[in-house]
mmCIF file of C-alpha atoms and ligand atoms in Angstrom:
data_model
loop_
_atom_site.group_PDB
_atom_site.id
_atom_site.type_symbol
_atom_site.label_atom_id
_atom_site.label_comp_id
_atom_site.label_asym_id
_atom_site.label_seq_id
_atom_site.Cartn_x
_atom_site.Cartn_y
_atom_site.Cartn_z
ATOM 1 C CA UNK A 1 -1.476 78.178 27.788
ATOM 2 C CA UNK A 2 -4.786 77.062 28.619
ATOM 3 C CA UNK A 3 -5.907 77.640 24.719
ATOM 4 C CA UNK A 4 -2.982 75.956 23.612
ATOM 5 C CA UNK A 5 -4.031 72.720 25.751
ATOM 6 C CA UNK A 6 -7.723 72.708 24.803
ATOM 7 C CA UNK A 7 -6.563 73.144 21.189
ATOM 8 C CA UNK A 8 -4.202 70.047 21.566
ATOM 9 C CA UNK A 9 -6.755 67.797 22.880
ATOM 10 C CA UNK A 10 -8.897 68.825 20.001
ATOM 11 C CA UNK A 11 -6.236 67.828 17.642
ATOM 12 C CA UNK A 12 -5.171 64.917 19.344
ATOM 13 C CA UNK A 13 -9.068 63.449 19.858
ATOM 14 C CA UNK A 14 -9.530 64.560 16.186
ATOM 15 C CA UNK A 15 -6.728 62.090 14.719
ATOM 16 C CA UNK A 16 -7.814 59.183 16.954
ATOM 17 C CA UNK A 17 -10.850 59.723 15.315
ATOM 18 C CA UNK A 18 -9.559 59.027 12.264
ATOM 19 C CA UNK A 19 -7.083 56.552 12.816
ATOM 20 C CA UNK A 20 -7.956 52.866 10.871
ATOM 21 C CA UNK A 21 -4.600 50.970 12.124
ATOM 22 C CA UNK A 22 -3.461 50.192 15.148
ATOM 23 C CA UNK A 23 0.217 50.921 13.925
ATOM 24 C CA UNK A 24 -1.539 54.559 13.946
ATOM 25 C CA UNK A 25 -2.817 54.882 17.297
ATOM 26 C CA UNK A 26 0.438 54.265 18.695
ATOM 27 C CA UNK A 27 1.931 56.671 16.692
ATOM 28 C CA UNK A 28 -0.456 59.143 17.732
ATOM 29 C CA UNK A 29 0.368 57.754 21.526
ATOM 30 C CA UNK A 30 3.924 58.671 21.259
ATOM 31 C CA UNK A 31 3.364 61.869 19.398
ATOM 32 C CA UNK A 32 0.977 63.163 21.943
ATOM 33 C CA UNK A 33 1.761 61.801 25.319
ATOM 34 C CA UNK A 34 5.551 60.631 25.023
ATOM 35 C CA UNK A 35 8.605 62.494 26.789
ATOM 36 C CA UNK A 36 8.921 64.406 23.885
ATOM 37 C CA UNK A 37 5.288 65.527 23.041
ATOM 38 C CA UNK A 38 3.787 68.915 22.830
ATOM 39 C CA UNK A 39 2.188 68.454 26.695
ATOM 40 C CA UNK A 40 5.217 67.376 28.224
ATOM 41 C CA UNK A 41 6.471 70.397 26.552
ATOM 42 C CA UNK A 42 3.820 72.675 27.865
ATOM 43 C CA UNK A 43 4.293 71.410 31.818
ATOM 44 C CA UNK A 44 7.920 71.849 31.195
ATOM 45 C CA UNK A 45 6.869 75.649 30.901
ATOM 46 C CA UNK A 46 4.889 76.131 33.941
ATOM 47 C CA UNK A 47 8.257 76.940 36.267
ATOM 48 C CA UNK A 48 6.893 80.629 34.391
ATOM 49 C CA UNK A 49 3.498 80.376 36.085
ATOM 50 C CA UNK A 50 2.346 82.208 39.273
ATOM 51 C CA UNK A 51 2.019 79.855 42.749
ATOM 52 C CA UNK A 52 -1.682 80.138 41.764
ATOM 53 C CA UNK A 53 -2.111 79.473 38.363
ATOM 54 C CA UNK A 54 0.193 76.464 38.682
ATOM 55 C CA UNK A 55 -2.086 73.507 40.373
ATOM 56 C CA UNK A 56 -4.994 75.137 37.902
ATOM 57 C CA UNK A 57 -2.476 74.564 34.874
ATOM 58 C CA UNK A 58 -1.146 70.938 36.495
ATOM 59 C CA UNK A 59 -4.747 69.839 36.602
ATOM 60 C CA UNK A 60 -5.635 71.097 33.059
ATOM 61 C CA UNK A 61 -2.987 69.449 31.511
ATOM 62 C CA UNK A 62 -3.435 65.800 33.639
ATOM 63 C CA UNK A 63 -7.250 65.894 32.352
ATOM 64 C CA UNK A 64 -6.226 66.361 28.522
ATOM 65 C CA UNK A 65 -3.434 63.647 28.760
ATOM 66 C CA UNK A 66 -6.573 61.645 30.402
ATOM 67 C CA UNK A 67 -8.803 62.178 28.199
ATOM 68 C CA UNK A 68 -5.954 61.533 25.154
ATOM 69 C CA UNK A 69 -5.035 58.185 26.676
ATOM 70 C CA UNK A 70 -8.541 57.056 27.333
ATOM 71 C CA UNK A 71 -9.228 58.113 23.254
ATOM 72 C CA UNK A 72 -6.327 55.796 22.734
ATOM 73 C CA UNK A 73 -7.257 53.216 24.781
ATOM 74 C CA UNK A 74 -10.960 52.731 23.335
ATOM 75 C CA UNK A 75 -10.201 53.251 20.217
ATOM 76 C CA UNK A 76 -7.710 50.325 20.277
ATOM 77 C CA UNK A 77 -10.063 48.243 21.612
ATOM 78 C CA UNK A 78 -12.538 49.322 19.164
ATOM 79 C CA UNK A 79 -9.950 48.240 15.911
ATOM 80 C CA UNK A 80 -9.055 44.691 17.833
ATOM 81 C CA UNK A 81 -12.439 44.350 17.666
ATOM 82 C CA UNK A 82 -13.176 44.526 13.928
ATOM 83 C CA UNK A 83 -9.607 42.587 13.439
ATOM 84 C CA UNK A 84 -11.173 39.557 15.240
ATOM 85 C CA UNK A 85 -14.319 40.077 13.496
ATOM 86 C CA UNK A 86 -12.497 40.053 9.991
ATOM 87 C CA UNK A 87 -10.523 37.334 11.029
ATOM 88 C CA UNK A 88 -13.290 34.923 11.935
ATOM 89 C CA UNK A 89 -15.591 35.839 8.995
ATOM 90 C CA UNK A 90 -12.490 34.907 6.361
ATOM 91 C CA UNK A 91 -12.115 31.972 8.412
ATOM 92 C CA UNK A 92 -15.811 30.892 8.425
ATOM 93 C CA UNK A 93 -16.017 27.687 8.171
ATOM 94 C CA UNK A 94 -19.248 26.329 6.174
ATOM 95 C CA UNK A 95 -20.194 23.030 7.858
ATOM 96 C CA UNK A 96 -23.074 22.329 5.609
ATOM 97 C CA UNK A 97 -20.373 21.772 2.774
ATOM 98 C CA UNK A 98 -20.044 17.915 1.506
ATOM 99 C CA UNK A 99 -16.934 16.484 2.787
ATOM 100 C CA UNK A 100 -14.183 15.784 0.138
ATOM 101 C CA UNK A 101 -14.408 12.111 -0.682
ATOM 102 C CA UNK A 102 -11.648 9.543 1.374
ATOM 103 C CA UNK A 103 -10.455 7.576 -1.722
ATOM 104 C CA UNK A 104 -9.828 4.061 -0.145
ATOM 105 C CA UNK A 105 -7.222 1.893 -1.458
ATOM 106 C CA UNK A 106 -7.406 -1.594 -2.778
ATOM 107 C CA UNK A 107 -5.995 -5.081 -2.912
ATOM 108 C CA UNK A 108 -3.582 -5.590 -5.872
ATOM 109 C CA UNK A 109 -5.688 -8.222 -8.119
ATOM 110 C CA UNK A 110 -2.705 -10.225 -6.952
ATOM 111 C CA UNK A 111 -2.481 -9.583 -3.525
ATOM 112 C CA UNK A 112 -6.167 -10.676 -3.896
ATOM 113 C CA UNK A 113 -6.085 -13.660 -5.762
ATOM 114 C CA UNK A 114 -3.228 -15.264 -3.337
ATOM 115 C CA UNK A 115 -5.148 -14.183 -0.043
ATOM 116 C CA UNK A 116 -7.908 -15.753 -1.698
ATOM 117 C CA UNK A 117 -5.766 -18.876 -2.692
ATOM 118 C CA UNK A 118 -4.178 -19.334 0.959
ATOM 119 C CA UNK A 119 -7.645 -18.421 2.807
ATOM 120 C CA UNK A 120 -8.874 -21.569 0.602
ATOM 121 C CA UNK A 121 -5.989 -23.892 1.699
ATOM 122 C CA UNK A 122 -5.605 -22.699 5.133
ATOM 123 C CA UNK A 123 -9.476 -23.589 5.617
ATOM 124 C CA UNK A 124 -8.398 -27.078 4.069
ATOM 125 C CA UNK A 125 -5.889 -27.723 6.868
ATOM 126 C CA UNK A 126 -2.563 -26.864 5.209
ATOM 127 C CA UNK A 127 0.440 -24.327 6.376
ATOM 128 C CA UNK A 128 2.030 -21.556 4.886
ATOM 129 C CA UNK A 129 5.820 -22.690 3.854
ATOM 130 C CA UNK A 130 8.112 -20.470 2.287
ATOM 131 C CA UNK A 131 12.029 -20.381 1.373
ATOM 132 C CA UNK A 132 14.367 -18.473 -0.010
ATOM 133 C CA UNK A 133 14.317 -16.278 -3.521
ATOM 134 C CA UNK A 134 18.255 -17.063 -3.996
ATOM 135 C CA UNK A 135 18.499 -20.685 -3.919
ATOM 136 C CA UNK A 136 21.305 -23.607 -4.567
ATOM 137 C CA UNK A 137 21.524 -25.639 -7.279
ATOM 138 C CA UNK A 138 20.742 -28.396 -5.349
ATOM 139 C CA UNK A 139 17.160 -27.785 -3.594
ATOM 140 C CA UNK A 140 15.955 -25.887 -6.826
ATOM 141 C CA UNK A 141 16.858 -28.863 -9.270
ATOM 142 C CA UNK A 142 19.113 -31.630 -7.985
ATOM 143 C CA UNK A 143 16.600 -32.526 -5.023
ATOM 144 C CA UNK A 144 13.778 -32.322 -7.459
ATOM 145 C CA UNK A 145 14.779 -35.477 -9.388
ATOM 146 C CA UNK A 146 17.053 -32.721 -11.469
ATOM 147 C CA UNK A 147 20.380 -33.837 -11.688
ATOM 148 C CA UNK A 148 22.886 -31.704 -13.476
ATOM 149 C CA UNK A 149 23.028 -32.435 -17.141
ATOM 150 C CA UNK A 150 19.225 -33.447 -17.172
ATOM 151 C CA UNK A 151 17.554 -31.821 -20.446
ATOM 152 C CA UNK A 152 14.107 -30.516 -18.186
ATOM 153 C CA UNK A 153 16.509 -28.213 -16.872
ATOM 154 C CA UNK A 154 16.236 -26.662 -20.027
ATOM 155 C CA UNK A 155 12.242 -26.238 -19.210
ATOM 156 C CA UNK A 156 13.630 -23.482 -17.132
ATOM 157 C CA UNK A 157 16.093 -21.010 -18.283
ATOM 158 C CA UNK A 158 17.668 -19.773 -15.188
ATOM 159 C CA UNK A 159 19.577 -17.046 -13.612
ATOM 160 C CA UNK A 160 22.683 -18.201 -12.142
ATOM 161 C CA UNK A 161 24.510 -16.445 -9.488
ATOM 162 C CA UNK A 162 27.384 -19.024 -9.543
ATOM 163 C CA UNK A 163 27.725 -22.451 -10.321
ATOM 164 C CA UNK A 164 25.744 -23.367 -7.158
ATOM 165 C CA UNK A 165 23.691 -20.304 -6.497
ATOM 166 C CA UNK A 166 20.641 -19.235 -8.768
ATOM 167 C CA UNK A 167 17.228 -17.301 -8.443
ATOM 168 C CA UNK A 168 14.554 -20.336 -7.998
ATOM 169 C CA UNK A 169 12.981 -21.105 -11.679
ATOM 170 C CA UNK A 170 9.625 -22.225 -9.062
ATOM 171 C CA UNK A 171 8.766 -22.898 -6.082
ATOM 172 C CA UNK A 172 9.074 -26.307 -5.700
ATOM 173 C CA UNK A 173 12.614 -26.461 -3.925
ATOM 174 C CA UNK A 174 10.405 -25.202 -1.051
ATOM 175 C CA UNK A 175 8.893 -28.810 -1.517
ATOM 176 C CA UNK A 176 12.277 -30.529 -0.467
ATOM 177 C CA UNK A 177 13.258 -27.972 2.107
ATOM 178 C CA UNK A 178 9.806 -28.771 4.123
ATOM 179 C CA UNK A 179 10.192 -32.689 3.890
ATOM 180 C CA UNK A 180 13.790 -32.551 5.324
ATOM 181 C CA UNK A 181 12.612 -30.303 8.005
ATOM 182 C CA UNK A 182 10.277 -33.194 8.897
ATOM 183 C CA UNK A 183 13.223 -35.617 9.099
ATOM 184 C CA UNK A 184 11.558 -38.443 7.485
ATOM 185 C CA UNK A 185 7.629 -38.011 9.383
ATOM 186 C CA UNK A 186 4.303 -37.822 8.031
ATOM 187 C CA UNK A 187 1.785 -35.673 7.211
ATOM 188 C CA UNK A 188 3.147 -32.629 5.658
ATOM 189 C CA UNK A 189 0.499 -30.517 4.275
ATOM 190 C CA UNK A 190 1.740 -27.102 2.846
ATOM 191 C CA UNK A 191 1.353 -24.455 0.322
ATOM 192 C CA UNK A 192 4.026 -22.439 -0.584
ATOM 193 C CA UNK A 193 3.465 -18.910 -2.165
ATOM 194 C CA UNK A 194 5.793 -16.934 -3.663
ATOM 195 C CA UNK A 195 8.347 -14.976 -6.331
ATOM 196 C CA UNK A 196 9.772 -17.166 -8.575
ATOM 197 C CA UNK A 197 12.167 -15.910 -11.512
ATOM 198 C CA UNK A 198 13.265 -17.272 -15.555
ATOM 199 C CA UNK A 199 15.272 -15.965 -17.912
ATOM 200 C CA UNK A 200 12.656 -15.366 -20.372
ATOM 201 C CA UNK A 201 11.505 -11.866 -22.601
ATOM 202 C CA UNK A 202 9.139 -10.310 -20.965
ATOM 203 C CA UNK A 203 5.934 -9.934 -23.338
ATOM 204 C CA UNK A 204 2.415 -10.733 -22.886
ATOM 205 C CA UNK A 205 2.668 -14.044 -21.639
ATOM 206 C CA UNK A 206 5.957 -13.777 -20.072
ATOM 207 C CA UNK A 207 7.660 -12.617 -17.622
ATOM 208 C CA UNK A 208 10.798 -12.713 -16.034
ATOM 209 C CA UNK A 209 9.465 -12.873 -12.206
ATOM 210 C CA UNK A 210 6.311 -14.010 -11.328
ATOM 211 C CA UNK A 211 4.736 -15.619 -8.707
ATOM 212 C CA UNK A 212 3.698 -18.763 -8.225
ATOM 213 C CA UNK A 213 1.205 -21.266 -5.339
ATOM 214 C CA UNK A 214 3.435 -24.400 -4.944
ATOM 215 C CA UNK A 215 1.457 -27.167 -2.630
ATOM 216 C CA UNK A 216 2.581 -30.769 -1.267
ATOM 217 C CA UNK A 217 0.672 -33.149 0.386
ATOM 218 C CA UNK A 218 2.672 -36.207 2.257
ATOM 219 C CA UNK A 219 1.436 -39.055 4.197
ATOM 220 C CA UNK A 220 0.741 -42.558 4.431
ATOM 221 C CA UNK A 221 -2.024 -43.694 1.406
ATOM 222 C CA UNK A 222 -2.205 -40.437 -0.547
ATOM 223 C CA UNK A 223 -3.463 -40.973 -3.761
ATOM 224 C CA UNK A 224 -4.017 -39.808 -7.445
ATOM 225 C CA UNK A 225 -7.898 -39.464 -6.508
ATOM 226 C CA UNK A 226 -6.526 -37.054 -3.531
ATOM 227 C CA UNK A 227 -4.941 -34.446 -5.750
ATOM 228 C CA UNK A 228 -7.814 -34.535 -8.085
ATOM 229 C CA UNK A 229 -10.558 -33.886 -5.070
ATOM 230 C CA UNK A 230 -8.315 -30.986 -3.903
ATOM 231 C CA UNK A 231 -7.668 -29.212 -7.404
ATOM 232 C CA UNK A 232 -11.404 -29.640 -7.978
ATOM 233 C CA UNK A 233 -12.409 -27.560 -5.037
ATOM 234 C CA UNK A 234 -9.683 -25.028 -5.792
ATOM 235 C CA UNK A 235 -11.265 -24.893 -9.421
ATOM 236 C CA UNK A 236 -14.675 -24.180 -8.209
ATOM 237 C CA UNK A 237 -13.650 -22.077 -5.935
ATOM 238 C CA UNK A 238 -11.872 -20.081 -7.755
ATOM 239 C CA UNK A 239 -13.762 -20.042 -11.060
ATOM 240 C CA UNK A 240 -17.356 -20.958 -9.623
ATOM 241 C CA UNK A 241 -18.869 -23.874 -8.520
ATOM 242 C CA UNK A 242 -20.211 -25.373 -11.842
ATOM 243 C CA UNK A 243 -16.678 -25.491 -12.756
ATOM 244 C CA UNK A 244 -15.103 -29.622 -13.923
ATOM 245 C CA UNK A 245 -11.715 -30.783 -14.246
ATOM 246 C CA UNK A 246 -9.979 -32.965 -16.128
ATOM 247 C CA UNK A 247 -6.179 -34.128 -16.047
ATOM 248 C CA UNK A 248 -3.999 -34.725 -18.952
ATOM 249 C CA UNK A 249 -0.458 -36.582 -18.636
ATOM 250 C CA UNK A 250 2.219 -34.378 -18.465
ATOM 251 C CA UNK A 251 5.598 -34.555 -17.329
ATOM 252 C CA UNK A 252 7.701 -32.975 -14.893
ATOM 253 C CA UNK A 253 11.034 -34.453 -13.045
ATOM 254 C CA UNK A 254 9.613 -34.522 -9.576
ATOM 255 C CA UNK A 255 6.069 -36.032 -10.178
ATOM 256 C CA UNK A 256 5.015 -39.487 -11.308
ATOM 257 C CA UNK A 257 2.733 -39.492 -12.783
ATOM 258 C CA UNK A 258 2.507 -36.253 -14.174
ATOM 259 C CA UNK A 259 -0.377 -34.008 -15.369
ATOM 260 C CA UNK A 260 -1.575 -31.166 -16.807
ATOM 261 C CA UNK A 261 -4.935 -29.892 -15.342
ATOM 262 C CA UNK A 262 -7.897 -27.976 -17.172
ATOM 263 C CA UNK A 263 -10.820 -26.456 -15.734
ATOM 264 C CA UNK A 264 -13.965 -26.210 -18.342
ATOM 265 C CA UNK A 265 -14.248 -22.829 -19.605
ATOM 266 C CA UNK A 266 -16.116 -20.547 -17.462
ATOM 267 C CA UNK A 267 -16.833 -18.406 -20.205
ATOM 268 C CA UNK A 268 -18.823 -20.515 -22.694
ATOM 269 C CA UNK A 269 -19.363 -23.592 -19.985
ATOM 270 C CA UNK A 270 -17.966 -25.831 -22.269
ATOM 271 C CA UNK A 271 -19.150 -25.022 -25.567
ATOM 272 C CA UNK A 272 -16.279 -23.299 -26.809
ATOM 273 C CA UNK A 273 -15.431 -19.963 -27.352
ATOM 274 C CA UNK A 274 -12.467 -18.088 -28.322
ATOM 275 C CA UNK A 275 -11.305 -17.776 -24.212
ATOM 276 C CA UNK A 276 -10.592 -21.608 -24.417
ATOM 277 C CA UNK A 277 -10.036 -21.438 -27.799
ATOM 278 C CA UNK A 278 -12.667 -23.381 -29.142
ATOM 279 C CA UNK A 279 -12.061 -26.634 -26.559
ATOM 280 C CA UNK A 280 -14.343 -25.756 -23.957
ATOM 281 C CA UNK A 281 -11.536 -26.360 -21.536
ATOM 282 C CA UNK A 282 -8.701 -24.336 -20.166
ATOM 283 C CA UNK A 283 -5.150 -24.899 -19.057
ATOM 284 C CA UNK A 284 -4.938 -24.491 -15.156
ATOM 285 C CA UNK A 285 -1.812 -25.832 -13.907
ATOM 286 C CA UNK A 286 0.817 -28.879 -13.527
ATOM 287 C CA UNK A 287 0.628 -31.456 -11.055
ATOM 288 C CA UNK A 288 1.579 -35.021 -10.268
ATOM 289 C CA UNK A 289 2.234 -37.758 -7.826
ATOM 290 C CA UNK A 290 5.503 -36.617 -6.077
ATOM 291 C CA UNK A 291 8.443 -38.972 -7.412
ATOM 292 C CA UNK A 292 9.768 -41.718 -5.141
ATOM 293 C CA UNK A 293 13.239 -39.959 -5.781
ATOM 294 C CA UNK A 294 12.170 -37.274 -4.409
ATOM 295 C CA UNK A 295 10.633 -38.482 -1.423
ATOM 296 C CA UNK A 296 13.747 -40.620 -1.144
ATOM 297 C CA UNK A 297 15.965 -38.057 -1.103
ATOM 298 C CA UNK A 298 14.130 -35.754 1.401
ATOM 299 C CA UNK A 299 14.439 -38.444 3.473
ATOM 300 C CA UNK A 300 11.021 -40.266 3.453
ATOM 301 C CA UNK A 301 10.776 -43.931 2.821
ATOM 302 C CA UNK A 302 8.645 -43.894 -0.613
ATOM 303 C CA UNK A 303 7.561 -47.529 0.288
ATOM 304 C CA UNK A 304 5.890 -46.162 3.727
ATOM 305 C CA UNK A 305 4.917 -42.355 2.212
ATOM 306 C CA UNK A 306 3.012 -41.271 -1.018
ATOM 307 C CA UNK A 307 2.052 -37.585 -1.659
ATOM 308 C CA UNK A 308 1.072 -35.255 -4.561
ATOM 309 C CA UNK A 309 2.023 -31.730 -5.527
ATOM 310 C CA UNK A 310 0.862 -28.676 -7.735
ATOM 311 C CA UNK A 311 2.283 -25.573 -9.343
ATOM 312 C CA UNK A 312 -0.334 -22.910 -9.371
ATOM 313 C CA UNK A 313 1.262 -19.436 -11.667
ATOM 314 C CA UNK A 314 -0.751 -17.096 -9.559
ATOM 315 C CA UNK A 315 -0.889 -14.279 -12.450
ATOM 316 C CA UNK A 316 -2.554 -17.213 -14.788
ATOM 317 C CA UNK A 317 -5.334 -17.167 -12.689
ATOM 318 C CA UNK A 318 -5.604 -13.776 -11.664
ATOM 319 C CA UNK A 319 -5.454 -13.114 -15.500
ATOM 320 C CA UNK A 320 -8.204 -16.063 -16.590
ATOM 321 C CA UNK A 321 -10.084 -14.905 -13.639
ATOM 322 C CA UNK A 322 -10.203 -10.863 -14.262
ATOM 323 C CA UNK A 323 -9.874 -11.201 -17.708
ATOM 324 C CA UNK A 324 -6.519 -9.377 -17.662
ATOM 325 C CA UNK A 325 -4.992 -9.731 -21.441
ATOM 326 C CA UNK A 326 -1.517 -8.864 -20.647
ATOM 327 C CA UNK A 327 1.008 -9.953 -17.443
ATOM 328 C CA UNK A 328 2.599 -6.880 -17.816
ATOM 329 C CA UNK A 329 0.008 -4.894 -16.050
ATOM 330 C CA UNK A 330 0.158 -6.733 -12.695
ATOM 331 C CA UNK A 331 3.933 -4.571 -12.762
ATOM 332 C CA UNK A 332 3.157 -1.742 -14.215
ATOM 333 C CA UNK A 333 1.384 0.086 -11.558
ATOM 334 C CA UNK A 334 -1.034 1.800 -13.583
ATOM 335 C CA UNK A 335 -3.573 3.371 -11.245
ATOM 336 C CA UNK A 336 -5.959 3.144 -13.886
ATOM 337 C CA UNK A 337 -5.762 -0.473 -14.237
ATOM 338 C CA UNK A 338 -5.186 -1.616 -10.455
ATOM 339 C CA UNK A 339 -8.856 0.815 -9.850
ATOM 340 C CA UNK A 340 -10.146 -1.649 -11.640
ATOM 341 C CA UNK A 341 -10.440 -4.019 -8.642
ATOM 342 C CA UNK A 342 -12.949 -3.137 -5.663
ATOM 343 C CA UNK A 343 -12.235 -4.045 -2.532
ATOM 344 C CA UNK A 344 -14.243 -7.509 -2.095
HETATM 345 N N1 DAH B 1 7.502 -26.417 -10.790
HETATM 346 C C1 DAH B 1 6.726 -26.514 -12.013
HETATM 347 C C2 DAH B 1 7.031 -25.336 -12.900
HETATM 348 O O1 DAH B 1 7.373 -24.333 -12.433
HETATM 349 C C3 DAH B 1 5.248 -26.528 -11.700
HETATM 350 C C4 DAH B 1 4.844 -27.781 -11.029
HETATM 351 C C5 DAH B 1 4.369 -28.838 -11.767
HETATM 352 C C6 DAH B 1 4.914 -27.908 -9.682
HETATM 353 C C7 DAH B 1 4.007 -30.021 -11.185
HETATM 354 C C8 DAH B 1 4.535 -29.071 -9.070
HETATM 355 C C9 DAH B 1 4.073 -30.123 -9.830
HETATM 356 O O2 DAH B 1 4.589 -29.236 -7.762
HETATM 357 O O3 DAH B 1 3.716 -31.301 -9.231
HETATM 358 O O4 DAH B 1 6.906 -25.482 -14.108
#
C-alpha cells in the first residue's frame, strides 16, 4: 500500500510536470485528489489495516495528497504567470511610435466668405436681420415696388407655393420686414444673409438656391456717396486693398437710382485679361438708392428718410475670389474640392 502511494505521487508530480494549460492542472486536480481519485480510494482501504499500521498509512497518504496539491498549486501560479507575461508583451504598447495625424476640418469656402462678409459689416456698425425662406407675395415683391402684373417680376422666375405663398427670389423682402419693425424710425442699419431660391437650370452659372448678403441703410441724409464709400471698403476688403469701383446705372424696382457695381479686376489690375474679359473690370453686385415707394410703404416718410441697399450673391464672390469655375461645387460636397480651403 505504501508502494502503491509513493508510485502515485510519482505519477501524479510527473504529469504536473508536464502540464502547459491550466484547463490541465485541474484535470489532474480532480483526477488525483477528488472523491473519486485513486488516494481516496486507497484510505477507503485502510478499515483492512492493523491498529498500528493505520496512523503510519493515514500520515503517508495526507503527505502525498500534500505534496500533490502543493505541485498543483505552484504550478498554477507558475502558468498565470507566463499568461500575464504573454498578455502584456502582445499588448506592448510602443510609445516612441508617431501619433496618427488629427485631420482638422474646415470652413466651407462659403461658410467662410459670409463670416468674412458679416465680420466686415458687423465691425461697420450694422445688425444681422434675417426672415423667412417661405415668403408672401407681398413682402417678396409687392412691398418692393413689385406690384402684381409688373414685367421685373419676370427678372425672377419663382417658385410658388400658392397664389400668395412662394420661396423668396432674394433677400430683399427682409428689407421691408426690418423697416416695419421700426414703425416708421430711423437709423436702420442691417445686413441680411441668407438662402434665396429661382426657378432656373442649374448649370455653371446657375443655380436654383443660392445664397445671397442683402444690406439697407436708413436714416435722415443718406446719400448716393454713402453706398459708394461702403461698397468700396467691402471691395477692398474682400478683393484687396488696391481694389476701385465704379457704378453703372442699372435698374431694379426697389432702388432709385439703380446700379450695377464693378470692382477692377484683381487679376490683371486693370489691364485686362480673360477673368474680366478683357475690361479690366468685373461685375460685383446691384445696388441703388432705396425707392421712395418703398420707404413709403414700410412706413417711413421718404421726405424725412433716404437710405441705400445692395444685393451681394455670396457664391459670386466666393467664386471670383477662390477662383471656383463652377457653382455647382459649393453643393456637391466633394471632399476633394472643399480640402481645398485651409482654415484661415
Ligand atoms: N434683389 C436683387 C436681386 O436679387 C439684388 C439687389 C439689387 C438687391 C439692388 C438690392 C439692391 O438691395 O438695391 O436681383
Amino acid at each position: 500500500m505504501q508502494e502503491q502511494l509513493k508510485q502515485l505521487q510519482q505519477e501524479a508530480l510527473d504529469k504536473i510536470e508536464q502540464a502547459q494549460e491550466l484547463k490541465e492542472l485541474n484535470d489532474i486536480r480532480v483526477a488525483y485528489l477528488g472523491k473519486k481519485g485513486p488516494i481516496t480510494e486507497v484510505l477507503r482501504g485502510m478499515g483492512k489495516l492493523s491498529a498500528e499500521e493505520r496512523p503510519v498509512m493515514g500520515a503517508l497518504a495526507n503527505e502525498v495528497r500534500e505534496a500533490i496539491a502543493t505541485a498543483i498549486t505552484s504550478k498554477q501560479e507558475h502558468l498565470e504567470q507566463i499568461a500575464v507575461e504573454q498578455k502584456l508583451a502582445k499588448e506592448t504598447i510602443d510609445v516612441t511610435l508617431p501619433g496618427r495625424p488629427v485631420r482638422v476640418g474646415n470652413h466651407h469656402p462659403l461658410t467662410a466668405v459670409l463670416e468674412e462678409i458679416e465680420d466686415l459689416f458687423l465691425g461697420m456698425g450694422y445688425q444681422i436681420a434675417e426672415g423667412p425662406e417661405v415668403e408672401t407675395d407681398y413682402f417678396n415683391f409687392e412691398a418692393l415696388n413689385l406690384p402684381k402684373g409688373h414685367p421685373a417680376r419676370d427678372m425672377q422666375d419663382s417658385f410658388y407655393i400658392t397664389e400668395e405663398l412662394l420661396l423668396r427670389t432674394h433677400t430683399s423682402p427682409v428689407q421691408a420686414r426690418t423697416m416695419e419693425k421700426h414703425e416708421g424710425k430711423g437709423p436702420v442699419k442691417i445686413i441680411c444673409p441668407g438662402k434665396v431660391y429661382r426657378r432656373d437650370n442649374d448649370d455653371a452659372t446657375h443655380s436654383h438656391q443660392f445664397t445671397q448678403i442683402e444690406g439697407l441703410v436708413v436714416d435722415e441724409n443718406i446719400r448716393m456717396s454713402d453706398l459708394k464709400g461702403t461698397l468700396e471698403v467691402f471691395a477692398k476688403k474682400m478683393f484687396g486693398e488696391e481694389r476701385e469701383i465704379r457704378l453703372r446705372p442699372s435698374f431694379f424696382p426697389f432702388t432709385e437710382p439703380s446700379v450695377e457695381v464693378d470692382v477692377s479686376c484683381f487679376s490683371c489690375g486693370g489691364k485686362g485679361c480673360n477673368i474680366c474679359k478683357g475690361t479690366g473690370w468685373i461685375e460685383m453686385l446691384g445696388a441703388g438708392m432705396v425707392h421712395p415707394n418703398v420707404l413709403q410703404m414700410a412706413g417711413f416718410d421718404p421726405e424725412k428718410y433716404s437710405g441705400f441697399a445692395f444685393g451681394i450673391g455670396a457664391e459670386r464672390i466666393a467664386m471670383l475670389k477662390y477662383g471656383v469655375d463652377d457653382i455647382r461645387h459649393f453643393y456637391t460636397d466633394d471632399v476633394r474640392f472643399l480640402k481645398q480651403f485651409k482654415r484661415a
